Coordinates of C-alpha atoms in Angstrom, one line a residue:
M1 CA -24.8 -30.8 2.2
K2 CA -22.6 -29.3 4.9
A3 CA -22.9 -25.7 6.2
G4 CA -20.8 -23.2 4.5
S5 CA -21.0 -24.8 1.1
W6 CA -22.1 -22.9 -2.1
V7 CA -25.8 -23.0 -1.4
L8 CA -28.9 -20.9 -1.8
C9 CA -31.1 -19.7 1.0
K10 CA -34.2 -17.7 1.1
S11 CA -33.9 -14.2 2.7
R12 CA -35.3 -10.8 2.4
V13 CA -33.0 -8.0 1.2
G14 CA -31.3 -6.5 4.2
E15 CA -31.6 -9.6 6.4
S16 CA -28.5 -11.6 7.3
V17 CA -28.0 -14.6 5.0
Q18 CA -27.3 -17.8 6.7
S19 CA -25.7 -20.9 5.1
A20 CA -28.5 -23.3 4.3
S21 CA -27.6 -25.9 6.8
D22 CA -31.3 -26.6 7.7
P23 CA -32.2 -29.7 5.8
L24 CA -35.9 -28.6 5.6
L25 CA -34.8 -25.4 3.8
I26 CA -32.6 -27.4 1.4
R27 CA -35.5 -29.8 0.6
E28 CA -37.8 -26.9 0.0
Y29 CA -35.7 -26.0 -3.0
C30 CA -34.3 -29.4 -3.9
P31 CA -36.2 -32.5 -2.7
S32 CA -33.1 -34.8 -3.2
A33 CA -31.1 -32.7 -0.7
S34 CA -28.0 -34.2 -2.5
G35 CA -27.0 -31.0 -4.2
L36 CA -28.9 -28.0 -5.4
F37 CA -27.7 -28.4 -9.0
A38 CA -28.0 -32.1 -9.7
D39 CA -29.3 -33.5 -12.9
C40 CA -29.0 -30.2 -14.8
W41 CA -30.0 -30.3 -18.4
T42 CA -27.7 -29.3 -21.3
E43 CA -28.0 -25.9 -22.9
R44 CA -26.8 -25.8 -26.5
L45 CA -25.6 -22.5 -27.7
G46 CA -25.1 -21.3 -31.2
Q47 CA -27.0 -24.0 -33.0
D48 CA -28.2 -21.7 -35.7
S49 CA -25.3 -19.2 -35.8
A50 CA -22.3 -21.3 -36.7
C51 CA -19.6 -19.7 -38.8
S52 CA -16.5 -20.7 -40.6
C53 CA -14.3 -19.4 -37.8
V54 CA -15.7 -21.7 -35.1
P55 CA -12.8 -24.1 -35.1
V56 CA -10.3 -21.3 -34.7
L57 CA -12.3 -19.8 -32.0
Q58 CA -12.3 -23.1 -30.0
D59 CA -8.6 -23.4 -30.4
H60 CA -8.3 -19.7 -29.3
L61 CA -10.3 -20.6 -26.2
S62 CA -7.9 -23.4 -25.4
H63 CA -5.0 -21.0 -25.9
G64 CA -6.7 -18.5 -23.5
E65 CA -7.0 -20.9 -20.6
H66 CA -3.5 -22.2 -21.3
L67 CA -2.1 -18.7 -20.8
Y68 CA -4.3 -17.9 -17.8
S69 CA -4.4 -21.1 -15.8
A70 CA -2.0 -21.7 -13.0
Q71 CA -0.8 -25.2 -13.6
R72 CA -0.4 -27.8 -10.9
N73 CA 3.3 -27.8 -11.4
P74 CA 4.5 -24.6 -9.7
P75 CA 7.3 -23.7 -12.1
R76 CA 4.7 -23.7 -14.9
R77 CA 2.3 -21.3 -13.2
R78 CA 1.1 -18.8 -15.8
I79 CA -0.2 -15.2 -15.8
A80 CA -2.9 -15.7 -13.2
S81 CA -0.3 -16.7 -10.6
T82 CA 1.7 -13.5 -11.0
S83 CA -0.6 -11.8 -8.5
D84 CA -2.9 -12.7 -5.7
D85 CA -5.0 -9.6 -6.2
N86 CA -7.7 -8.6 -8.7
F87 CA -6.8 -9.8 -12.1
A88 CA -7.9 -9.6 -15.7
F89 CA -6.7 -11.1 -19.0
S90 CA -8.0 -11.1 -22.6
P91 CA -7.3 -14.2 -24.6
L92 CA -9.0 -12.4 -27.6
A93 CA -6.7 -9.4 -27.5
A94 CA -3.6 -11.5 -26.8
T95 CA -4.3 -13.7 -29.8
L96 CA -4.9 -10.8 -32.1
S97 CA -1.8 -8.9 -31.0
L98 CA 0.6 -11.8 -31.1
A99 CA -0.8 -13.0 -34.4
S100 CA -0.1 -9.6 -35.9
L101 CA 3.6 -10.2 -35.0
S102 CA 3.5 -13.5 -36.8
A103 CA 2.4 -11.6 -39.9
G104 CA 5.8 -9.8 -39.9
A105 CA 7.9 -12.8 -39.0
G106 CA 10.2 -14.8 -41.2
G107 CA 12.1 -18.0 -41.1
D108 CA 10.7 -20.5 -38.5
T109 CA 9.4 -17.7 -36.3
P110 CA 5.8 -17.6 -37.6
K111 CA 5.4 -21.3 -37.4
A112 CA 6.7 -21.4 -33.8
L113 CA 4.5 -18.5 -32.7
L114 CA 1.4 -19.9 -34.3
H115 CA 2.1 -23.2 -32.6
T116 CA 2.3 -21.4 -29.3
L117 CA -1.0 -19.7 -30.0
K118 CA -2.6 -23.1 -30.8
L119 CA -3.4 -21.8 -34.3
N120 CA -1.2 -24.1 -36.3
P121 CA -3.9 -26.7 -36.9
M122 CA -5.7 -24.1 -39.1
E123 CA -2.9 -23.8 -41.5
R124 CA -3.4 -25.1 -45.1
D125 CA -0.8 -25.4 -47.8
G126 CA -1.3 -22.7 -50.5
E127 CA -3.5 -20.6 -48.3
P128 CA -1.2 -18.1 -46.5
D129 CA -4.1 -15.8 -45.6
R130 CA -6.3 -18.6 -44.1
I131 CA -5.5 -17.9 -40.4
P132 CA -5.5 -14.1 -40.7
T133 CA -8.9 -14.4 -42.5
L134 CA -10.3 -16.6 -39.8
L135 CA -9.1 -14.3 -37.0
Q136 CA -10.6 -11.4 -38.9
Q137 CA -13.9 -13.2 -38.9
M138 CA -13.6 -13.9 -35.2
R139 CA -12.7 -10.3 -34.4
E140 CA -15.7 -9.0 -36.4
A141 CA -18.1 -11.6 -35.0
V142 CA -17.4 -10.9 -31.4
A143 CA -17.3 -7.1 -31.8
Q144 CA -15.2 -6.3 -28.7
T145 CA -13.3 -3.2 -27.7
V146 CA -9.7 -4.3 -28.3
A147 CA -6.8 -2.4 -29.7
T148 CA -3.4 -3.5 -31.0
G149 CA -0.6 -1.1 -31.6
L150 CA 2.9 -1.7 -32.8
F151 CA 5.3 1.1 -32.0
I152 CA 8.6 1.0 -33.9
G153 CA 11.7 3.1 -33.7
Q154 CA 12.3 5.7 -36.4
D155 CA 15.5 4.0 -37.4
F156 CA 13.5 1.1 -38.9
H157 CA 11.6 1.5 -42.1
V158 CA 8.3 -0.4 -41.9
D159 CA 7.4 -2.5 -44.9
P160 CA 4.1 -1.0 -46.2
S161 CA 2.6 -4.4 -47.0
F162 CA 3.0 -5.4 -43.3
G163 CA 1.2 -2.3 -42.2
S164 CA -1.7 -2.8 -44.6
Q165 CA -2.0 -6.5 -43.7
V166 CA -2.2 -6.1 -39.9
K167 CA -4.7 -3.3 -40.3
K168 CA -6.9 -5.4 -42.6
F169 CA -6.9 -8.6 -40.6
Y170 CA -6.3 -7.5 -37.0
N171 CA -7.3 -3.8 -37.1
A172 CA -3.8 -3.2 -35.7
D173 CA -1.9 0.1 -36.3
V174 CA 1.8 0.6 -36.8
K175 CA 3.3 3.8 -35.4
S176 CA 6.8 5.2 -35.8
V177 CA 8.1 6.8 -32.6
E178 CA 11.4 8.2 -31.3
F179 CA 12.2 6.0 -28.3
S180 CA 15.0 8.3 -27.2
N181 CA 12.3 10.9 -26.4
T182 CA 10.7 8.8 -23.7
Q183 CA 8.1 11.2 -22.6
A184 CA 6.8 11.9 -26.1
T185 CA 6.7 8.2 -26.8
K186 CA 4.8 7.4 -23.6
A187 CA 2.4 10.1 -24.5
S188 CA 2.0 8.8 -28.0
I189 CA 1.2 5.3 -26.8
S190 CA -1.2 6.5 -24.2
E191 CA -3.0 8.7 -26.7
Y192 CA -3.3 5.8 -29.1
V193 CA -4.7 3.4 -26.5
T194 CA -7.1 6.0 -25.1
G195 CA -8.4 6.9 -28.5
S196 CA -8.8 3.3 -29.7
T197 CA -10.8 2.2 -26.6
G198 CA -13.1 5.2 -26.3
N199 CA -11.2 6.6 -23.4
K200 CA -11.7 3.4 -21.4
V201 CA -8.1 2.2 -21.1
R202 CA -5.3 4.5 -20.2
E203 CA -1.7 4.6 -19.1
V204 CA -0.5 1.2 -20.3
L205 CA 3.1 1.7 -19.3
D206 CA 4.9 3.7 -16.7
T207 CA 8.2 4.2 -18.3
V208 CA 9.8 3.8 -21.8
D209 CA 13.2 2.3 -22.3
P210 CA 15.1 4.7 -24.7
Q211 CA 16.9 1.7 -26.2
S212 CA 13.6 0.1 -27.3
Q213 CA 13.1 -0.9 -30.9
L214 CA 9.6 -2.3 -31.1
I215 CA 6.9 -2.3 -28.4
L216 CA 3.6 -4.2 -28.9
I217 CA 0.6 -2.9 -27.0
S218 CA -2.6 -4.9 -26.5
A219 CA -5.6 -3.3 -24.8
A220 CA -9.1 -4.6 -24.1
Y221 CA -12.2 -3.1 -22.4
Y222 CA -15.4 -4.8 -21.4
T223 CA -18.6 -3.7 -19.6
G224 CA -21.6 -5.9 -19.3
Q225 CA -24.7 -4.7 -21.2
W226 CA -27.0 -6.9 -19.1
K227 CA -30.2 -8.4 -20.6
L228 CA -31.3 -8.3 -17.0
P229 CA -30.0 -5.0 -15.6
F230 CA -29.9 -4.3 -11.9
N231 CA -31.8 -1.5 -10.4
A232 CA -29.4 1.1 -8.9
S233 CA -32.0 2.2 -6.4
F234 CA -31.8 -1.3 -4.8
T235 CA -28.0 -1.2 -4.5
Q236 CA -26.8 -1.0 -0.9
E237 CA -23.6 -1.4 1.2
E238 CA -22.9 -4.9 2.4
R239 CA -20.0 -6.9 3.7
F240 CA -17.5 -8.6 1.5
Y241 CA -15.1 -11.1 3.0
V242 CA -11.7 -10.6 1.3
D243 CA -10.2 -13.3 3.5
K244 CA -10.6 -14.6 7.1
Y245 CA -9.1 -11.4 8.5
H246 CA -10.3 -8.6 6.1
I247 CA -13.8 -7.5 5.6
V248 CA -14.8 -4.5 3.4
Q249 CA -18.0 -2.7 2.7
V250 CA -19.0 -2.7 -0.9
P251 CA -22.0 -1.6 -3.0
M252 CA -24.0 -4.7 -3.7
M253 CA -26.3 -4.9 -6.6
V254 CA -29.4 -7.0 -6.4
R255 CA -32.0 -8.5 -8.8
S256 CA -34.6 -11.3 -8.6
D257 CA -35.3 -13.0 -11.9
K258 CA -34.7 -16.3 -13.8
Y259 CA -31.1 -17.0 -14.2
Y260 CA -29.0 -19.9 -15.6
L261 CA -27.2 -21.7 -12.8
A262 CA -24.9 -24.7 -12.4
Y263 CA -22.8 -26.3 -9.7
D264 CA -19.5 -28.3 -10.1
P265 CA -19.3 -30.9 -7.2
P266 CA -15.7 -32.0 -7.8
L267 CA -14.4 -28.4 -7.8
K268 CA -17.0 -27.2 -5.3
V269 CA -17.8 -24.1 -7.3
G270 CA -21.1 -22.5 -8.4
I271 CA -21.6 -21.0 -11.8
L272 CA -24.0 -18.1 -12.6
K273 CA -24.6 -16.9 -16.1
L274 CA -25.3 -13.2 -16.7
P275 CA -26.3 -12.8 -20.4
C276 CA -25.6 -9.5 -22.3
T277 CA -27.4 -7.8 -25.1
D278 CA -24.4 -8.0 -27.5
G279 CA -24.3 -11.8 -27.7
T280 CA -21.8 -12.2 -24.9
A281 CA -22.3 -13.6 -21.4
M282 CA -20.4 -13.5 -18.2
L283 CA -20.0 -16.6 -16.0
V284 CA -19.4 -15.7 -12.4
L285 CA -17.8 -18.4 -10.4
L286 CA -18.2 -18.7 -6.6
P287 CA -16.2 -21.3 -4.8
D288 CA -17.6 -22.8 -1.6
E289 CA -16.6 -21.0 1.5
D290 CA -14.1 -23.7 2.4
I291 CA -12.5 -23.7 -1.0
D292 CA -9.5 -21.5 -2.0
Y293 CA -10.3 -19.7 -5.3
T294 CA -6.8 -20.6 -6.6
S295 CA -7.9 -24.2 -6.8
V296 CA -10.5 -23.2 -9.4
D297 CA -7.8 -21.2 -11.2
E298 CA -5.6 -24.3 -11.4
A299 CA -8.5 -26.5 -12.7
L300 CA -9.7 -24.2 -15.4
T301 CA -9.4 -25.7 -18.9
A302 CA -11.4 -25.4 -22.1
E303 CA -13.1 -28.7 -21.3
V304 CA -14.1 -27.5 -17.8
F305 CA -15.5 -24.3 -19.3
R306 CA -17.6 -26.1 -21.9
R307 CA -18.9 -28.5 -19.2
W308 CA -20.0 -25.6 -17.1
V309 CA -21.9 -24.0 -20.0
A310 CA -23.6 -27.3 -20.8
K311 CA -24.8 -27.8 -17.2
L312 CA -26.5 -24.4 -16.9
K313 CA -30.1 -24.7 -15.8
K314 CA -32.7 -21.9 -15.6
T315 CA -34.1 -21.1 -12.2
K316 CA -35.6 -18.3 -10.1
L317 CA -33.0 -16.6 -8.1
E318 CA -32.1 -13.4 -6.3
V319 CA -28.6 -12.4 -7.3
V320 CA -26.5 -10.1 -5.1
L321 CA -23.3 -9.1 -6.8
P322 CA -20.8 -6.3 -6.0
R323 CA -20.1 -3.5 -8.4
F324 CA -16.4 -3.8 -9.4
S325 CA -13.8 -2.5 -11.8
V326 CA -10.7 -4.5 -12.5
E327 CA -7.6 -3.1 -14.3
Y328 CA -4.6 -5.3 -14.9
T329 CA -1.4 -4.8 -16.9
F330 CA 1.2 -7.5 -17.6
S331 CA 4.0 -8.5 -20.0
L332 CA 2.9 -10.9 -22.8
K333 CA 6.5 -11.1 -23.8
N334 CA 7.6 -12.5 -20.4
S335 CA 4.7 -14.9 -20.4
L336 CA 5.5 -16.6 -23.7
P337 CA 8.6 -18.6 -22.4
T338 CA 6.4 -20.6 -20.0
L339 CA 4.6 -21.8 -23.1
G340 CA 7.8 -22.8 -24.8
F341 CA 8.3 -19.7 -27.1
T342 CA 11.7 -18.1 -26.2
K343 CA 12.6 -16.4 -29.5
F344 CA 11.8 -12.9 -28.2
Q345 CA 13.9 -13.5 -25.1
D346 CA 17.0 -14.8 -26.8
S347 CA 16.7 -12.4 -29.8
S348 CA 16.4 -15.2 -32.3
A349 CA 13.0 -14.1 -33.6
D350 CA 13.1 -13.1 -37.3
L351 CA 11.0 -9.9 -37.8
T352 CA 12.2 -9.1 -41.3
G353 CA 8.6 -9.0 -42.5
I354 CA 8.0 -5.9 -40.5
S355 CA 11.2 -4.1 -41.5
K356 CA 14.1 -5.0 -43.8
T357 CA 16.4 -2.9 -41.6
S358 CA 18.5 -5.5 -39.9
G359 CA 18.5 -6.1 -36.2
L360 CA 14.8 -5.4 -35.3
K361 CA 14.0 -7.0 -31.9
L362 CA 10.8 -7.0 -29.9
S363 CA 11.6 -4.9 -26.8
E364 CA 8.3 -5.4 -25.0
A365 CA 4.7 -6.7 -25.4
L366 CA 2.2 -5.5 -22.9
Q367 CA -1.5 -6.1 -22.3
K368 CA -3.8 -4.0 -20.3
V369 CA -7.4 -5.1 -19.6
V370 CA -10.2 -3.1 -18.0
V371 CA -13.4 -4.8 -16.9
D372 CA -16.2 -2.7 -15.5
V373 CA -19.4 -4.2 -13.9
D374 CA -22.2 -2.0 -12.6
E375 CA -26.0 -2.1 -12.6
Q376 CA -26.7 -1.2 -16.2
G377 CA -23.4 -1.6 -18.1
S378 CA -23.8 0.6 -21.2
S379 CA -27.6 0.1 -21.3
A380 CA -29.9 2.9 -20.4
D381 CA -33.0 0.7 -20.1
P382 CA -34.4 0.7 -16.6
S383 CA -34.4 -2.5 -14.6
S384 CA -37.7 -4.3 -14.3
S385 CA -36.6 -6.5 -11.5
S386 CA -38.6 -6.6 -8.3
L387 CA -37.5 -7.3 -4.7
F388 CA -41.0 -8.3 -3.8
M389 CA -41.9 -11.4 -5.8
E390 CA -44.9 -13.5 -4.8
T391 CA -42.6 -16.2 -3.6
L392 CA -39.1 -15.1 -2.5
P393 CA -36.5 -17.1 -4.6
P394 CA -33.3 -18.5 -3.2
R395 CA -30.6 -15.8 -2.7
L396 CA -27.1 -16.1 -4.1
T397 CA -24.6 -13.6 -2.6
F398 CA -21.1 -13.0 -4.0
N399 CA -19.6 -11.8 -0.8
R400 CA -16.2 -13.4 -1.1
P401 CA -13.5 -13.7 -3.8
F402 CA -14.9 -15.0 -7.1
L403 CA -13.8 -15.5 -10.7
F404 CA -15.4 -14.5 -14.0
L405 CA -15.3 -15.7 -17.6
I406 CA -16.7 -13.6 -20.5
Y407 CA -17.5 -15.5 -23.7
H408 CA -19.2 -15.2 -27.0
E409 CA -22.3 -17.3 -26.7
A410 CA -22.7 -18.4 -30.4
T411 CA -19.2 -19.8 -30.6
K412 CA -18.3 -20.3 -26.9
T413 CA -15.2 -18.3 -27.5
L414 CA -13.5 -17.1 -24.4
L415 CA -13.0 -13.3 -24.7
H416 CA -11.9 -12.1 -21.2
M417 CA -11.4 -13.6 -17.8
G418 CA -10.2 -12.7 -14.4
R419 CA -11.0 -12.7 -10.7
V420 CA -12.2 -10.3 -8.0
V421 CA -10.5 -10.7 -4.6
N422 CA -11.4 -7.2 -3.3
P423 CA -14.1 -5.1 -5.1
T424 CA -12.9 -1.9 -3.4
T425 CA -9.6 -2.0 -5.3
K426 CA -8.9 -2.1 -9.0

């Protein structure tokens, strides 16, 4: 194993951590010295908690990585490639919000949109509510903080059945606004998002086009409620290497405990699982020092994600992870053409199920995601971790750009995902 790879080394807190190039140190942890994570056993999740929405959740996962992943063909690079900075995206919130639009679509628009969302295999003749019901089950099962709001101009009369349907299945709200009064509309949208996310997500848009007819807003918030919380009294400032030329000081959390760990040799990336009390878990992905994180972005697929989860193995470990908060806003509408759906761009989408008033067009569809990671999350329970175990475990330090995937353990549904390039910025 060459120096600089994603390896674990024993070190006391406060001491500099060297790459484990010493073969004796490697053998002390792994006698084979051929890789710290070889021959991992398979962890099976959700064996006793399957539900009828599992197939749709797995398709939803596939949709999520399809939107997120930057493909090898540069013209097809997706959302993640729109920025080289911190980034966050919620496949869960995106699916629910765009599916709510399909509920108000007519003609061939709903079929095309469901195909884009990878939900069309769930369709059954004579069961028009099958997909909405499955998505409702998914939403209720994962219990995440997500909000979907449809803001429609006052000139358009909303079909009452549409409003009741999207509220029932997607917990979405339809609001009538006066787009010509841009400040009042912006305030109305901000008030809705803030109230729907417990004051966690704010200011989704900067300006409002007075010519708008319909704006779809998708918001999501996540904070880890760790089963193994960090002790804030152990948090200390350490270096984080943004790139070869930029180093920042960040508050690094630390805990020694038994964690689930894996390593992907082809991609040269390590995978750490941080379980949460609400049935979710975060996979934190640390590429080797000589690997660009974008290569992991490009390789991320549903199959790769499931392979990582299956390879996780429990081991004693000292985890050093920076506190971070990521906020990201982007246009779902502008992302859809890269997936082959252009009806919102060329104004051919049929939205007569939302309003019978002719000419309704989707002006914008925005998503804002906020992910906060600190010592406790929302848990008030004190940490029981100790820095002074009888035998110091290997240390894993996230001191360079990394990625994260947040998923529902019972169904392996991907909920939120993103990357942290610089923990000192949002």
